Amino acid sequence: MESPNKNRHIYNNILETIGNTPIIRLNKLTKELGIECEVLVKCEFFNPSGSHKDRLALNLVATAEAEGKLKPGGTIIEATSGNTGLGLCLVATVKGYHAIMVAQPKTSQEKIDLIKGLGAEVVMGRSTSTNDPEGVLKIAEKLSKSIPNSFYTEQFSNPANPVTHIKSTGIEIYEQCGGKIDYFFMAAGTGGTISGTGKVLKEKNPDVKVIGCDPVGSIIGSSGTMYMPFRVEGVGRDVVPPNCDLSIMDDWVKFTDRDAFDTARKVMRLEGIMCGGSAGGVLWSALHYAVEKKLDKTKTILAFLPDTSRNYLTRFVNNEWLLGYGFINEEEYRHLAMESRFLPEEHYGDGLKLADITCPAIEAFPSDSTISKVWPSLKKQNIIIVKDNDASEYKGVLTDRDALAAISTKKVTFADPVSKIMVKDFYLLSKDLKLSTVEKILENKEYVLFETDSKLVKIARVVDIMNKLDTCLLYTSPSPRD
């Protein structure tokens, strides 16, 4: 939806600043890759809450108000990976509504904290699966039925979603480019933005090619394949959403988590463009396509960058997170850390590895184990690790603190499975990491986990490294106990 009064220097409220985001030409990145065609990026992180979802939020609420579905003093409810939630909370704050956002497990803490900062409630869902009774979609649906004067915006199926981008985003892009655009690259989450924007661009110029960008593991851009989890937020699904019009897309490019994160970090360093992980995936797809198709200087690509890297400071922007989840190896990590002067050139622990320290093993339980069954282990060890029921993969961890909080607040009962409250965000490190590397990670983590050769999972804390280094220091310098 087009915001009014865009030419004023003073706006009546923050909502009037939504839209009209800049398009920027890439220079260094394209030169480095030897790309001849023009590559432009639509920087949607210039919107007030940091993403293109502000456009959607404004129109969803305006449409609901016009249709009488949202009344004064009402409650806005949505299932979100964070950006739509932020946009809706922004609109709710200005317009005087209450907001409840149901967030999925991989939503970054930054987004959750910002949503809370805007005065909204956050409820955590177990998954994004359409059939999961504890998933974000089912929880949002239940809340909307139980809370009077509430409105569930349903971004995945609400027809106002693609209409938002038919009325604003598509026209805005076409006019900014002066009609000179040959390829439009964007990822699909709800599918509303790429469908609405792509529709307008094709109506204006039937020769425009709309290229969908999809994470490996998602089935949106590869029908018939099995859904597999991935780390990039806000894009990809286990089903094709109702708002995703596949007929608009001329082609698809699949990208990995590492493609996305590497490219997002690279465009930040080379071009100063601070975009999110999914934007990195879109940009990787566009650059890869340009190289593969050998597009010449007569062609123009536009890549749509949905949000800001500031939403992911504890995720892919963070070197320790990349190492903890295996997106970089120790050599790459140490290069980044040394480059930023985060690691000293010499360290007592450089000759030692994580496997060299003495620390306790923790028990592993199947994900369908009841809280009652794991309770004694939690009291004894403070933490357990949770595996698939077939014991093939580690799924999460559960601490005594989290279990107690869930039980005491009656979120769960002792009969519930541990999968209902386990934390999926944990580091399982290589046993061969240098202790100096582990020490750096533990500056911001209470503990790390690693697997031994005998498949035991052990937990390492700062005190365990201190105990090991204490032994080393006794032979090289006065004891810290002297």
mmCIF file with all atom_site columns, N, CA, C and O in Angstrom, residues 141-185:
data_model
loop_
_atom_site.group_PDB
_atom_site.id
_atom_site.type_symbol
_atom_site.label_atom_id
_atom_site.label_alt_id
_atom_site.label_comp_id
_atom_site.label_asym_id
_atom_site.label_entity_id
_atom_site.label_seq_id
_atom_site.pdbx_PDB_ins_code
_atom_site.Cartn_x
_atom_site.Cartn_y
_atom_site.Cartn_z
_atom_site.occupancy
_atom_site.B_iso_or_equiv
_atom_site.pdbx_formal_charge
_atom_site.auth_seq_id
_atom_site.auth_comp_id
_atom_site.auth_asym_id
_atom_site.auth_atom_id
_atom_site.pdbx_PDB_model_num
ATOM 1   N N  . GLU A 1 141 ? -4.155  -19.932 15.295  1.00 0.00 ? 141 GLU A N  1
ATOM 2   C CA . GLU A 1 141 ? -5.579  -20.182 15.006  1.00 0.00 ? 141 GLU A CA 1
ATOM 3   C C  . GLU A 1 141 ? -6.379  -20.366 16.292  1.00 0.00 ? 141 GLU A C  1
ATOM 4   O O  . GLU A 1 141 ? -7.472  -19.811 16.449  1.00 0.00 ? 141 GLU A O  1
ATOM 5   N N  . LYS A 1 142 ? -5.813  -21.128 17.235  1.00 0.00 ? 142 LYS A N  1
ATOM 6   C CA . LYS A 1 142 ? -6.485  -21.343 18.525  1.00 0.00 ? 142 LYS A CA 1
ATOM 7   C C  . LYS A 1 142 ? -6.652  -20.031 19.286  1.00 0.00 ? 142 LYS A C  1
ATOM 8   O O  . LYS A 1 142 ? -7.712  -19.760 19.871  1.00 0.00 ? 142 LYS A O  1
ATOM 9   N N  . LEU A 1 143 ? -5.597  -19.239 19.311  1.00 0.00 ? 143 LEU A N  1
ATOM 10  C CA . LEU A 1 143 ? -5.663  -17.963 20.031  1.00 0.00 ? 143 LEU A CA 1
ATOM 11  C C  . LEU A 1 143 ? -6.737  -17.052 19.451  1.00 0.00 ? 143 LEU A C  1
ATOM 12  O O  . LEU A 1 143 ? -7.484  -16.396 20.187  1.00 0.00 ? 143 LEU A O  1
ATOM 13  N N  . SER A 1 144 ? -6.828  -17.005 18.129  1.00 0.00 ? 144 SER A N  1
ATOM 14  C CA . SER A 1 144 ? -7.811  -16.113 17.496  1.00 0.00 ? 144 SER A CA 1
ATOM 15  C C  . SER A 1 144 ? -9.244  -16.537 17.799  1.00 0.00 ? 144 SER A C  1
ATOM 16  O O  . SER A 1 144 ? -10.152 -15.698 17.851  1.00 0.00 ? 144 SER A O  1
ATOM 17  N N  . LYS A 1 145 ? -9.450  -17.834 18.012  1.00 0.00 ? 145 LYS A N  1
ATOM 18  C CA . LYS A 1 145 ? -10.796 -18.330 18.329  1.00 0.00 ? 145 LYS A CA 1
ATOM 19  C C  . LYS A 1 145 ? -11.155 -18.123 19.794  1.00 0.00 ? 145 LYS A C  1
ATOM 20  O O  . LYS A 1 145 ? -12.341 -18.063 20.143  1.00 0.00 ? 145 LYS A O  1
ATOM 21  N N  . SER A 1 146 ? -10.131 -18.029 20.648  1.00 0.00 ? 146 SER A N  1
ATOM 22  C CA . SER A 1 146 ? -10.398 -17.933 22.089  1.00 0.00 ? 146 SER A CA 1
ATOM 23  C C  . SER A 1 146 ? -10.353 -16.506 22.628  1.00 0.00 ? 146 SER A C  1
ATOM 24  O O  . SER A 1 146 ? -10.842 -16.248 23.723  1.00 0.00 ? 146 SER A O  1
ATOM 25  N N  . ILE A 1 147 ? -9.773  -15.568 21.872  1.00 0.00 ? 147 ILE A N  1
ATOM 26  C CA . ILE A 1 147 ? -9.649  -14.183 22.350  1.00 0.00 ? 147 ILE A CA 1
ATOM 27  C C  . ILE A 1 147 ? -10.692 -13.303 21.667  1.00 0.00 ? 147 ILE A C  1
ATOM 28  O O  . ILE A 1 147 ? -10.690 -13.172 20.436  1.00 0.00 ? 147 ILE A O  1
ATOM 29  N N  . PRO A 1 148 ? -11.594 -12.705 22.438  1.00 0.00 ? 148 PRO A N  1
ATOM 30  C CA . PRO A 1 148 ? -12.624 -11.833 21.844  1.00 0.00 ? 148 PRO A CA 1
ATOM 31  C C  . PRO A 1 148 ? -12.003 -10.632 21.133  1.00 0.00 ? 148 PRO A C  1
ATOM 32  O O  . PRO A 1 148 ? -10.939 -10.155 21.521  1.00 0.00 ? 148 PRO A O  1
ATOM 33  N N  . ASN A 1 149 ? -12.673 -10.162 20.102  1.00 0.00 ? 149 ASN A N  1
ATOM 34  C CA . ASN A 1 149 ? -12.248 -8.987  19.350  1.00 0.00 ? 149 ASN A CA 1
ATOM 35  C C  . ASN A 1 149 ? -10.786 -9.108  18.884  1.00 0.00 ? 149 ASN A C  1
ATOM 36  O O  . ASN A 1 149 ? -9.985  -8.188  19.011  1.00 0.00 ? 149 ASN A O  1
ATOM 37  N N  . SER A 1 150 ? -10.468 -10.282 18.355  1.00 0.00 ? 150 SER A N  1
ATOM 38  C CA . SER A 1 150 ? -9.124  -10.494 17.823  1.00 0.00 ? 150 SER A CA 1
ATOM 39  C C  . SER A 1 150 ? -9.196  -10.780 16.330  1.00 0.00 ? 150 SER A C  1
ATOM 40  O O  . SER A 1 150 ? -10.236 -11.209 15.815  1.00 0.00 ? 150 SER A O  1
ATOM 41  N N  . PHE A 1 151 ? -8.072  -10.554 15.651  1.00 0.00 ? 151 PHE A N  1
ATOM 42  C CA . PHE A 1 151 ? -8.010  -10.809 14.203  1.00 0.00 ? 151 PHE A CA 1
ATOM 43  C C  . PHE A 1 151 ? -6.706  -11.500 13.867  1.00 0.00 ? 151 PHE A C  1
ATOM 44  O O  . PHE A 1 151 ? -5.623  -10.991 14.154  1.00 0.00 ? 151 PHE A O  1
ATOM 45  N N  . TYR A 1 152 ? -6.803  -12.683 13.284  1.00 0.00 ? 152 TYR A N  1
ATOM 46  C CA . TYR A 1 152 ? -5.652  -13.457 12.838  1.00 0.00 ? 152 TYR A CA 1
ATOM 47  C C  . TYR A 1 152 ? -5.369  -13.062 11.396  1.00 0.00 ? 152 TYR A C  1
ATOM 48  O O  . TYR A 1 152 ? -6.167  -13.330 10.506  1.00 0.00 ? 152 TYR A O  1
ATOM 49  N N  . THR A 1 153 ? -4.228  -12.413 11.167  1.00 0.00 ? 153 THR A N  1
ATOM 50  C CA . THR A 1 153 ? -3.962  -11.837 9.844   1.00 0.00 ? 153 THR A CA 1
ATOM 51  C C  . THR A 1 153 ? -3.665  -12.883 8.765   1.00 0.00 ? 153 THR A C  1
ATOM 52  O O  . THR A 1 153 ? -3.817  -12.612 7.580   1.00 0.00 ? 153 THR A O  1
ATOM 53  N N  . GLU A 1 154 ? -3.221  -14.076 9.159   1.00 0.00 ? 154 GLU A N  1
ATOM 54  C CA . GLU A 1 154 ? -3.022  -15.200 8.230   1.00 0.00 ? 154 GLU A CA 1
ATOM 55  C C  . GLU A 1 154 ? -2.261  -14.802 6.954   1.00 0.00 ? 154 GLU A C  1
ATOM 56  O O  . GLU A 1 154 ? -2.758  -14.922 5.840   1.00 0.00 ? 154 GLU A O  1
ATOM 57  N N  . GLN A 1 155 ? -1.025  -14.391 7.135   1.00 0.00 ? 155 GLN A N  1
ATOM 58  C CA . GLN A 1 155 ? -0.235  -13.881 6.010   1.00 0.00 ? 155 GLN A CA 1
ATOM 59  C C  . GLN A 1 155 ? -0.034  -14.905 4.888   1.00 0.00 ? 155 GLN A C  1
ATOM 60  O O  . GLN A 1 155 ? 0.150   -14.535 3.730   1.00 0.00 ? 155 GLN A O  1
ATOM 61  N N  . PHE A 1 156 ? -0.068  -16.191 5.222   1.00 0.00 ? 156 PHE A N  1
ATOM 62  C CA . PHE A 1 156 ? 0.190   -17.218 4.208   1.00 0.00 ? 156 PHE A CA 1
ATOM 63  C C  . PHE A 1 156 ? -0.976  -17.398 3.231   1.00 0.00 ? 156 PHE A C  1
ATOM 64  O O  . PHE A 1 156 ? -0.782  -17.860 2.116   1.00 0.00 ? 156 PHE A O  1
ATOM 65  N N  . SER A 1 157 ? -2.180  -17.035 3.671   1.00 0.00 ? 157 SER A N  1
ATOM 66  C CA . SER A 1 157 ? -3.349  -17.243 2.811   1.00 0.00 ? 157 SER A CA 1
ATOM 67  C C  . SER A 1 157 ? -4.191  -15.994 2.590   1.00 0.00 ? 157 SER A C  1
ATOM 68  O O  . SER A 1 157 ? -5.085  -15.986 1.742   1.00 0.00 ? 157 SER A O  1
ATOM 69  N N  . ASN A 1 158 ? -3.942  -14.931 3.311   1.00 0.00 ? 158 ASN A N  1
ATOM 70  C CA . ASN A 1 158 ? -4.725  -13.703 3.184   1.00 0.00 ? 158 ASN A CA 1
ATOM 71  C C  . ASN A 1 158 ? -4.469  -13.060 1.807   1.00 0.00 ? 158 ASN A C  1
ATOM 72  O O  . ASN A 1 158 ? -3.336  -12.711 1.477   1.00 0.00 ? 158 ASN A O  1
ATOM 73  N N  . PRO A 1 159 ? -5.500  -12.899 0.986   1.00 0.00 ? 159 PRO A N  1
ATOM 74  C CA . PRO A 1 159 ? -5.312  -12.323 -0.353  1.00 0.00 ? 159 PRO A CA 1
ATOM 75  C C  . PRO A 1 159 ? -4.793  -10.891 -0.341  1.00 0.00 ? 159 PRO A C  1
ATOM 76  O O  . PRO A 1 159 ? -4.273  -10.403 -1.354  1.00 0.00 ? 159 PRO A O  1
ATOM 77  N N  . ALA A 1 160 ? -4.900  -10.216 0.797   1.00 0.00 ? 160 ALA A N  1
ATOM 78  C CA . ALA A 1 160 ? -4.349  -8.858  0.902   1.00 0.00 ? 160 ALA A CA 1
ATOM 79  C C  . ALA A 1 160 ? -2.829  -8.860  0.838   1.00 0.00 ? 160 ALA A C  1
ATOM 80  O O  . ALA A 1 160 ? -2.224  -7.811  0.610   1.00 0.00 ? 160 ALA A O  1
ATOM 81  N N  . ASN A 1 161 ? -2.217  -10.021 1.022   1.00 0.00 ? 161 ASN A N  1
ATOM 82  C CA . ASN A 1 161 ? -0.757  -10.118 0.973   1.00 0.00 ? 161 ASN A CA 1
ATOM 83  C C  . ASN A 1 161 ? -0.227  -9.785  -0.428  1.00 0.00 ? 161 ASN A C  1
ATOM 84  O O  . ASN A 1 161 ? 0.473   -8.784  -0.605  1.00 0.00 ? 161 ASN A O  1
ATOM 85  N N  . PRO A 1 162 ? -0.542  -10.576 -1.464  1.00 0.00 ? 162 PRO A N  1
ATOM 86  C CA . PRO A 1 162 ? -0.026  -10.216 -2.796  1.00 0.00 ? 162 PRO A CA 1
ATOM 87  C C  . PRO A 1 162 ? -0.550  -8.874  -3.306  1.00 0.00 ? 162 PRO A C  1
ATOM 88  O O  . PRO A 1 162 ? 0.153   -8.167  -4.042  1.00 0.00 ? 162 PRO A O  1
ATOM 89  N N  . VAL A 1 163 ? -1.764  -8.511  -2.889  1.00 0.00 ? 163 VAL A N  1
ATOM 90  C CA . VAL A 1 163 ? -2.341  -7.229  -3.323  1.00 0.00 ? 163 VAL A CA 1
ATOM 91  C C  . VAL A 1 163 ? -1.467  -6.065  -2.839  1.00 0.00 ? 163 VAL A C  1
ATOM 92  O O  . VAL A 1 163 ? -1.315  -5.055  -3.531  1.00 0.00 ? 163 VAL A O  1
ATOM 93  N N  . THR A 1 164 ? -0.882  -6.220  -1.636  1.00 0.00 ? 164 THR A N  1
ATOM 94  C CA . THR A 1 164 ? 0.029   -5.195  -1.109  1.00 0.00 ? 164 THR A CA 1
ATOM 95  C C  . THR A 1 164 ? 1.099   -4.844  -2.137  1.00 0.00 ? 164 THR A C  1
ATOM 96  O O  . THR A 1 164 ? 1.387   -3.658  -2.397  1.00 0.00 ? 164 THR A O  1
ATOM 97  N N  . HIS A 1 165 ? 1.670   -5.866  -2.746  1.00 0.00 ? 165 HIS A N  1
ATOM 98  C CA . HIS A 1 165 ? 2.814   -5.668  -3.637  1.00 0.00 ? 165 HIS A CA 1
ATOM 99  C C  . HIS A 1 165 ? 2.387   -5.368  -5.074  1.00 0.00 ? 165 HIS A C  1
ATOM 100 O O  . HIS A 1 165 ? 3.160   -4.806  -5.846  1.00 0.00 ? 165 HIS A O  1
ATOM 101 N N  . ILE A 1 166 ? 1.157   -5.710  -5.399  1.00 0.00 ? 166 ILE A N  1
ATOM 102 C CA . ILE A 1 166 ? 0.594   -5.284  -6.687  1.00 0.00 ? 166 ILE A CA 1
ATOM 103 C C  . ILE A 1 166 ? 0.370   -3.771  -6.663  1.00 0.00 ? 166 ILE A C  1
ATOM 104 O O  . ILE A 1 166 ? 0.639   -3.062  -7.637  1.00 0.00 ? 166 ILE A O  1
ATOM 105 N N  . LYS A 1 167 ? -0.093  -3.263  -5.521  1.00 0.00 ? 167 LYS A N  1
ATOM 106 C CA . LYS A 1 167 ? -0.397  -1.836  -5.390  1.00 0.00 ? 167 LYS A CA 1
ATOM 107 C C  . LYS A 1 167 ? 0.842   -0.973  -5.159  1.00 0.00 ? 167 LYS A C  1
ATOM 108 O O  . LYS A 1 167 ? 0.834   0.209   -5.482  1.00 0.00 ? 167 LYS A O  1
ATOM 109 N N  . SER A 1 168 ? 1.891   -1.550  -4.573  1.00 0.00 ? 168 SER A N  1
ATOM 110 C CA . SER A 1 168 ? 3.031   -0.698  -4.215  1.00 0.00 ? 168 SER A CA 1
ATOM 111 C C  . SER A 1 168 ? 4.362   -1.207  -4.741  1.00 0.00 ? 168 SER A C  1
ATOM 112 O O  . SER A 1 168 ? 4.985   -0.571  -5.588  1.00 0.00 ? 168 SER A O  1
ATOM 113 N N  . THR A 1 169 ? 4.824   -2.342  -4.259  1.00 0.00 ? 169 THR A N  1
ATOM 114 C CA . THR A 1 169 ? 6.202   -2.769  -4.497  1.00 0.00 ? 169 THR A CA 1
ATOM 115 C C  . THR A 1 169 ? 6.535   -2.928  -5.972  1.00 0.00 ? 169 THR A C  1
ATOM 116 O O  . THR A 1 169 ? 7.581   -2.458  -6.446  1.00 0.00 ? 169 THR A O  1
ATOM 117 N N  . GLY A 1 170 ? 5.669   -3.623  -6.708  1.00 0.00 ? 170 GLY A N  1
ATOM 118 C CA . GLY A 1 170 ? 5.931   -3.871  -8.125  1.00 0.00 ? 170 GLY A CA 1
ATOM 119 C C  . GLY A 1 170 ? 6.017   -2.581  -8.933  1.00 0.00 ? 170 GLY A C  1
ATOM 120 O O  . GLY A 1 170 ? 6.960   -2.390  -9.720  1.00 0.00 ? 170 GLY A O  1
ATOM 121 N N  . ILE A 1 171 ? 5.065   -1.694  -8.732  1.00 0.00 ? 171 ILE A N  1
ATOM 122 C CA . ILE A 1 171 ? 5.056   -0.410  -9.450  1.00 0.00 ? 171 ILE A CA 1
ATOM 123 C C  . ILE A 1 171 ? 6.271   0.419   -9.058  1.00 0.00 ? 171 ILE A C  1
ATOM 124 O O  . ILE A 1 171 ? 6.927   1.040   -9.904  1.00 0.00 ? 171 ILE A O  1
ATOM 125 N N  . GLU A 1 172 ? 6.568   0.420   -7.770  1.00 0.00 ? 172 GLU A N  1
ATOM 126 C CA . GLU A 1 172 ? 7.701   1.188   -7.260  1.00 0.00 ? 172 GLU A CA 1
ATOM 127 C C  . GLU A 1 172 ? 9.016   0.741   -7.911  1.00 0.00 ? 172 GLU A C  1
ATOM 128 O O  . GLU A 1 172 ? 9.819   1.572   -8.361  1.00 0.00 ? 172 GLU A O  1
ATOM 129 N N  . ILE A 1 173 ? 9.239   -0.561  -7.992  1.00 0.00 ? 173 ILE A N  1
ATOM 130 C CA . ILE A 1 173 ? 10.459  -1.099  -8.598  1.00 0.00 ? 173 ILE A CA 1
ATOM 131 C C  . ILE A 1 173 ? 10.534  -0.739  -10.081 1.00 0.00 ? 173 ILE A C  1
ATOM 132 O O  . ILE A 1 173 ? 11.583  -0.288  -10.575 1.00 0.00 ? 173 ILE A O  1
ATOM 133 N N  . TYR A 1 174 ? 9.433   -0.921  -10.782 1.00 0.00 ? 174 TYR A N  1
ATOM 134 C CA . TYR A 1 174 ? 9.419   -0.661  -12.225 1.00 0.00 ? 174 TYR A CA 1
ATOM 135 C C  . TYR A 1 174 ? 9.754   0.811   -12.516 1.00 0.00 ? 174 TYR A C  1
ATOM 136 O O  . TYR A 1 174 ? 10.553  1.116   -13.404 1.00 0.00 ? 174 TYR A O  1
ATOM 137 N N  . GLU A 1 175 ? 9.158   1.704   -11.727 1.00 0.00 ? 175 GLU A N  1
ATOM 138 C CA . GLU A 1 175 ? 9.393   3.133   -11.944 1.00 0.00 ? 175 GLU A CA 1
ATOM 139 C C  . GLU A 1 175 ? 10.812  3.529   -11.553 1.00 0.00 ? 175 GLU A C  1
ATOM 140 O O  . GLU A 1 175 ? 11.447  4.360   -12.232 1.00 0.00 ? 175 GLU A O  1
ATOM 141 N N  . GLN A 1 176 ? 11.330  2.959   -10.470 1.00 0.00 ? 176 GLN A N  1
ATOM 142 C CA . GLN A 1 176 ? 12.698  3.281   -10.052 1.00 0.00 ? 176 GLN A CA 1
ATOM 143 C C  . GLN A 1 176 ? 13.724  2.856   -11.101 1.00 0.00 ? 176 GLN A C  1
ATOM 144 O O  . GLN A 1 176 ? 14.736  3.526   -11.296 1.00 0.00 ? 176 GLN A O  1
ATOM 145 N N  . CYS A 1 177 ? 13.460  1.736   -11.754 1.00 0.00 ? 177 CYS A N  1
ATOM 146 C CA . CYS A 1 177 ? 14.374  1.216   -12.776 1.00 0.00 ? 177 CYS A CA 1
ATOM 147 C C  . CYS A 1 177 ? 14.107  1.831   -14.145 1.00 0.00 ? 177 CYS A C  1
ATOM 148 O O  . CYS A 1 177 ? 14.799  1.501   -15.122 1.00 0.00 ? 177 CYS A O  1
ATOM 149 N N  . GLY A 1 178 ? 13.102  2.684   -14.236 1.00 0.00 ? 178 GLY A N  1
ATOM 150 C CA . GLY A 1 178 ? 12.747  3.260   -15.525 1.00 0.00 ? 178 GLY A CA 1
ATOM 151 C C  . GLY A 1 178 ? 12.333  2.194   -16.528 1.00 0.00 ? 178 GLY A C  1
ATOM 152 O O  . GLY A 1 178 ? 12.512  2.362   -17.740 1.00 0.00 ? 178 GLY A O  1
ATOM 153 N N  . GLY A 1 179 ? 11.777  1.095   -16.009 1.00 0.00 ? 179 GLY A N  1
ATOM 154 C CA . GLY A 1 179 ? 11.341  -0.002  -16.872 1.00 0.00 ? 179 GLY A CA 1
ATOM 155 C C  . GLY A 1 179 ? 12.463  -0.917  -17.323 1.00 0.00 ? 179 GLY A C  1
ATOM 156 O O  . GLY A 1 179 ? 12.225  -1.926  -17.996 1.00 0.00 ? 179 GLY A O  1
ATOM 157 N N  . LYS A 1 180 ? 13.728  -0.581  -16.961 1.00 0.00 ? 180 LYS A N  1
ATOM 158 C CA . LYS A 1 180 ? 14.881  -1.372  -17.424 1.00 0.00 ? 180 LYS A CA 1
ATOM 159 C C  . LYS A 1 180 ? 15.205  -2.460  -16.393 1.00 0.00 ? 180 LYS A C  1
ATOM 160 O O  . LYS A 1 180 ? 16.010  -2.289  -15.491 1.00 0.00 ? 180 LYS A O  1
ATOM 161 N N  . ILE A 1 181 ? 14.545  -3.580  -16.526 1.00 0.00 ? 181 ILE A N  1
ATOM 162 C CA . ILE A 1 181 ? 14.801  -4.726  -15.666 1.00 0.00 ? 181 ILE A CA 1
ATOM 163 C C  . ILE A 1 181 ? 14.519  -5.989  -16.469 1.00 0.00 ? 181 ILE A C  1
ATOM 164 O O  . ILE A 1 181 ? 13.451  -6.135  -17.073 1.00 0.00 ? 181 ILE A O  1
ATOM 165 N N  . ASP A 1 182 ? 15.485  -6.892  -16.482 1.00 0.00 ? 182 ASP A N  1
ATOM 166 C CA . ASP A 1 182 ? 15.350  -8.125  -17.263 1.00 0.00 ? 182 ASP A CA 1
ATOM 167 C C  . ASP A 1 182 ? 15.083  -9.347  -16.383 1.00 0.00 ? 182 ASP A C  1
ATOM 168 O O  . ASP A 1 182 ? 14.380  -10.262 -16.793 1.00 0.00 ? 182 ASP A O  1
ATOM 169 N N  . TYR A 1 183 ? 15.676  -9.336  -15.181 1.00 0.00 ? 183 TYR A N  1
ATOM 170 C CA . TYR A 1 183 ? 15.520  -10.474 -14.271 1.00 0.00 ? 183 TYR A CA 1
ATOM 171 C C  . TYR A 1 183 ? 15.223  -9.959  -12.864 1.00 0.00 ? 183 TYR A C  1
ATOM 172 O O  . TYR A 1 183 ? 15.928  -9.071  -12.363 1.00 0.00 ? 183 TYR A O  1
ATOM 173 N N  . PHE A 1 184 ? 14.207  -10.534 -12.235 1.00 0.00 ? 184 PHE A N  1
ATOM 174 C CA . PHE A 1 184 ? 13.846  -10.181 -10.870 1.00 0.00 ? 184 PHE A CA 1
ATOM 175 C C  . PHE A 1 184 ? 14.032  -11.412 -9.998  1.00 0.00 ? 184 PHE A C  1
ATOM 176 O O  . PHE A 1 184 ? 13.410  -12.444 -10.214 1.00 0.00 ? 184 PHE A O  1
ATOM 177 N N  . PHE A 1 185 ? 14.919  -11.308 -8.996  1.00 0.00 ? 185 PHE A N  1
ATOM 178 C CA . PHE A 1 185 ? 15.233  -12.433 -8.108  1.00 0.00 ? 185 PHE A CA 1
ATOM 179 C C  . PHE A 1 185 ? 14.670  -12.171 -6.710  1.00 0.00 ? 185 PHE A C  1
ATOM 180 O O  . PHE A 1 185 ? 14.900  -11.116 -6.127  1.00 0.00 ? 185 PHE A O  1
#
